[in-house]
Amino acid sequence: MAAHQHNPGVIVAGAGPVGLAAAVALADQGIPVTVLESEPQLQHDLRAGTFHPPTMEMLAPYGVTATMLEQGIKVPLWQVRDRKEGVIAEWDMSVMSDITPYPFRLHLEQHKLARIIVDKLATYPHAKVMFGAALSGIEQDDTGVRATITQNGEEIVLTADWLIGADGGRSFTRKAIGTEFEGFTWPERFAVISTDYDLAQHGYAMNAYIADPTEWVAVFCVPHNGPPGLWRAVFPIANADQPDEEVLSDKETQARLRGFMPWQDRYHVPYSSIYRVHQRVAKDWRVNRVLLAGDAAHVNNPLGAFGLNGGLHDAMNLAEKLGQVWRKEADVSLLDRYVRQRRTTNIEFVQANSIRNKRMLEETDPAVRAQRFDELRAQASDPKSALPFLMQSSMIMSLRRAAEIE
Ligand SMILES: Cc1cc2nc3c(=O)[nH]c(=O)nc-3n(C[C@H](O)[C@H](O)[C@H](O)COP(=O)(O)OP(=O)(O)OC[C@H]3O[C@@H](n4cnc5c(N)ncnc54)[C@H](O)[C@@H]3O)c2cc1C
């Protein structure tokens, strides 16, 4: 028979950055929280690495932002470029100095954020992270949730009041509540090739999106083991039939880098990976006592760095509302407002803008490209028009929009 433990409070499935952020925001309100992570330790994840100003504002009260700033790279300038023409627009985020205490993007590998939050969680006696604990069953009624987990080959049943599924794009929780993951998958995969060759010496900002009708590129520099950091370049893979191993072969990665960076015969490439890219949003984010957040609820292409940031915004919004419900200051229907606010802005902002960014980079019509580039040049060169653009691309406007939704 399975061992049974009752944990009042909240079970969070997934010790990714979103689950951990939700956990710290709940624990900080005195709410008992148990995080389940199927892997034996934190994932050494090279996916997200860009944090927008509102995300830093939200994590600051927990002391997380201060440590992120110590470990990360501040990026006040970022560029839109053309692969042949060079810089089209350079955005200076300092025009937002009156709007946010963090007028820059922060580059930091997402596994480092996860580590910072896990260390923080360890300071709360009522917060627990269980590693090697895979959620494998969910039952619920009006009084609570029963989560079955498998740990060290043993089955354990945990009961709690609420369960947050922050268990990533392939979410068990999402499948368990039987909701659809609506949207589509792009035909092309993306390759991420990392090199320690310093692109800054060629005038690249630490973050640049490089348009090209044949092969666009997005680059961003993450701290890795210290300066010059690791430059991560994202490329689309045009040939849908080419096997992953071939795309990631030394010959291909070197050729791809050389095509874009014609300065060396060989680049040191410590990491390369390939992944499928989706634009999807779960139809339901709440079924009674089970809620979704982060990639479990929505996935998008990485152009604009909205995925993890949006997930962290979910986590903070949900933890605040769940706190009110937990303390009986608000009716459970408040949780549906979480869904309305975050699901709507994910569709209106994250999905729409990540798709638009990709379309802009890959535009093949020369007249459309030229017009778009002219608009960007004009917007970036005047602080008055740069400000609304940056408030949009930094996700400030999406949060203002969410706050308006009742
Ligand atoms: C190449 C790339 C670049 C990206 N760049 C950016 C960027 O710059 N900025 C940005 O905002 N976003 C970016 N993203 C998106 C970002 O990586 C994701 O949005 C982010 O990882 C989502 O965090 P999460 O905590 O929701 O899910 P995850 O990080 O996927 O974490 C989910 C966790 O749940 C665990 N888990 C899964 N199933 C179970 C189970 N049954 N039981 C218990 N635990 C389980 C997993 O092991 C994992 O640890 C990028 C993505 C890619 C692929």
Tab-separated table of C-alpha atoms and ligand atoms in Angstrom, residues 13-19 36-39 43 45-50 110 133-135 166-169 172 192 220 232 275 293-296 302 305-309, ligand 1:
chain	number	residue	atom	x	y	z
A	13	ALA	CA	4.622	19.972	-9.515
A	14	GLY	CA	7.939	20.915	-11.126
A	15	ALA	CA	11.078	22.556	-9.707
A	16	GLY	CA	11.623	24.631	-12.816
A	17	PRO	CA	11.920	28.380	-12.301
A	18	VAL	CA	8.145	28.870	-12.447
A	19	GLY	CA	7.246	26.217	-9.867
A	36	LEU	CA	7.842	17.819	-6.495
A	37	GLU	CA	10.618	17.404	-9.034
A	38	SER	CA	10.863	14.253	-11.113
A	39	GLU	CA	14.591	14.693	-11.779
A	43	GLN	CA	18.020	20.620	-14.353
A	45	ASP	CA	19.083	24.033	-18.259
A	46	LEU	CA	20.490	26.145	-21.083
A	47	ARG	CA	17.153	27.396	-22.305
A	48	ALA	CA	16.057	30.790	-21.020
A	49	GLY	CA	18.567	33.431	-20.116
A	50	THR	CA	16.922	36.852	-20.487
A	110	GLN	CA	17.740	29.784	-15.970
A	133	ALA	CA	9.599	12.605	-7.060
A	134	ALA	CA	7.496	12.306	-10.198
A	135	LEU	CA	3.856	13.235	-10.043
A	166	ALA	CA	4.342	23.912	-13.242
A	167	ASP	CA	5.698	20.751	-14.777
A	168	GLY	CA	6.799	22.180	-18.135
A	169	GLY	CA	5.715	21.886	-21.761
A	172	PHE	CA	1.587	15.617	-16.647
A	192	VAL	CA	21.121	26.773	-30.374
A	220	PHE	CA	22.541	36.632	-26.549
A	232	ARG	CA	24.338	31.655	-27.671
A	275	TYR	CA	14.469	21.763	-30.317
A	293	ALA	CA	1.371	27.960	-14.709
A	294	GLY	CA	4.435	28.472	-16.904
A	295	ASP	CA	5.222	26.181	-19.817
A	296	ALA	CA	2.581	23.738	-18.580
A	302	PRO	CA	12.003	32.284	-27.797
A	305	ALA	CA	12.294	36.168	-24.352
A	306	PHE	CA	8.674	36.024	-23.259
A	307	GLY	CA	8.268	32.359	-22.267
A	308	LEU	CA	9.905	32.115	-18.882
A	309	ASN	CA	9.214	35.759	-18.030
B	1	LIG	C1	16.308	27.644	-26.566
B	1	LIG	C2	15.331	28.306	-25.663
B	1	LIG	C3	15.589	29.592	-25.276
B	1	LIG	C4	14.706	30.223	-24.429
B	1	LIG	N1	14.996	31.508	-24.049
B	1	LIG	C5	14.147	32.152	-23.226
B	1	LIG	C6	14.452	33.479	-22.740
B	1	LIG	O1	15.525	34.044	-23.019
B	1	LIG	N2	13.540	34.072	-21.910
B	1	LIG	C7	12.368	33.441	-21.550
B	1	LIG	O2	11.563	34.046	-20.837
B	1	LIG	N3	12.080	32.174	-21.954
B	1	LIG	C8	12.936	31.506	-22.775
B	1	LIG	N4	12.669	30.208	-23.138
B	1	LIG	C9	11.526	29.503	-22.555
B	1	LIG	C10	11.850	28.961	-21.151
B	1	LIG	O3	12.981	28.122	-21.180
B	1	LIG	C11	10.675	28.223	-20.562
B	1	LIG	O4	9.557	29.062	-20.706
B	1	LIG	C12	10.903	27.880	-19.086
B	1	LIG	O5	11.831	26.835	-18.923
B	1	LIG	C13	9.601	27.463	-18.424
B	1	LIG	O6	9.815	27.220	-17.068
B	1	LIG	P1	8.879	26.231	-16.290
B	1	LIG	O7	9.345	26.275	-14.872
B	1	LIG	O8	7.446	26.520	-16.600
B	1	LIG	O9	9.139	24.801	-16.952
B	1	LIG	P2	10.483	23.954	-16.977
B	1	LIG	O10	11.672	24.809	-16.878
B	1	LIG	O11	10.339	23.030	-18.131
B	1	LIG	O12	10.392	23.125	-15.623
B	1	LIG	C14	9.470	22.083	-15.418
B	1	LIG	C15	10.020	21.134	-14.354
B	1	LIG	O13	9.043	20.144	-14.080
B	1	LIG	C16	9.667	18.888	-13.946
B	1	LIG	N5	8.671	17.849	-14.198
B	1	LIG	C17	8.175	17.468	-15.399
B	1	LIG	N6	7.244	16.497	-15.226
B	1	LIG	C18	7.158	16.275	-13.888
B	1	LIG	C19	6.370	15.407	-13.085
B	1	LIG	N7	5.483	14.542	-13.616
B	1	LIG	N8	6.527	15.438	-11.726
B	1	LIG	C20	7.420	16.300	-11.161
B	1	LIG	N9	8.199	17.146	-11.882
B	1	LIG	C21	8.054	17.143	-13.223
B	1	LIG	C22	10.795	18.943	-14.969
B	1	LIG	O14	11.800	18.003	-14.678
B	1	LIG	C23	11.265	20.385	-14.831
B	1	LIG	O15	12.276	20.525	-13.862
B	1	LIG	C24	13.529	29.550	-23.977
B	1	LIG	C25	13.270	28.250	-24.378
B	1	LIG	C26	14.147	27.626	-25.220
B	1	LIG	C27	13.856	26.208	-25.643
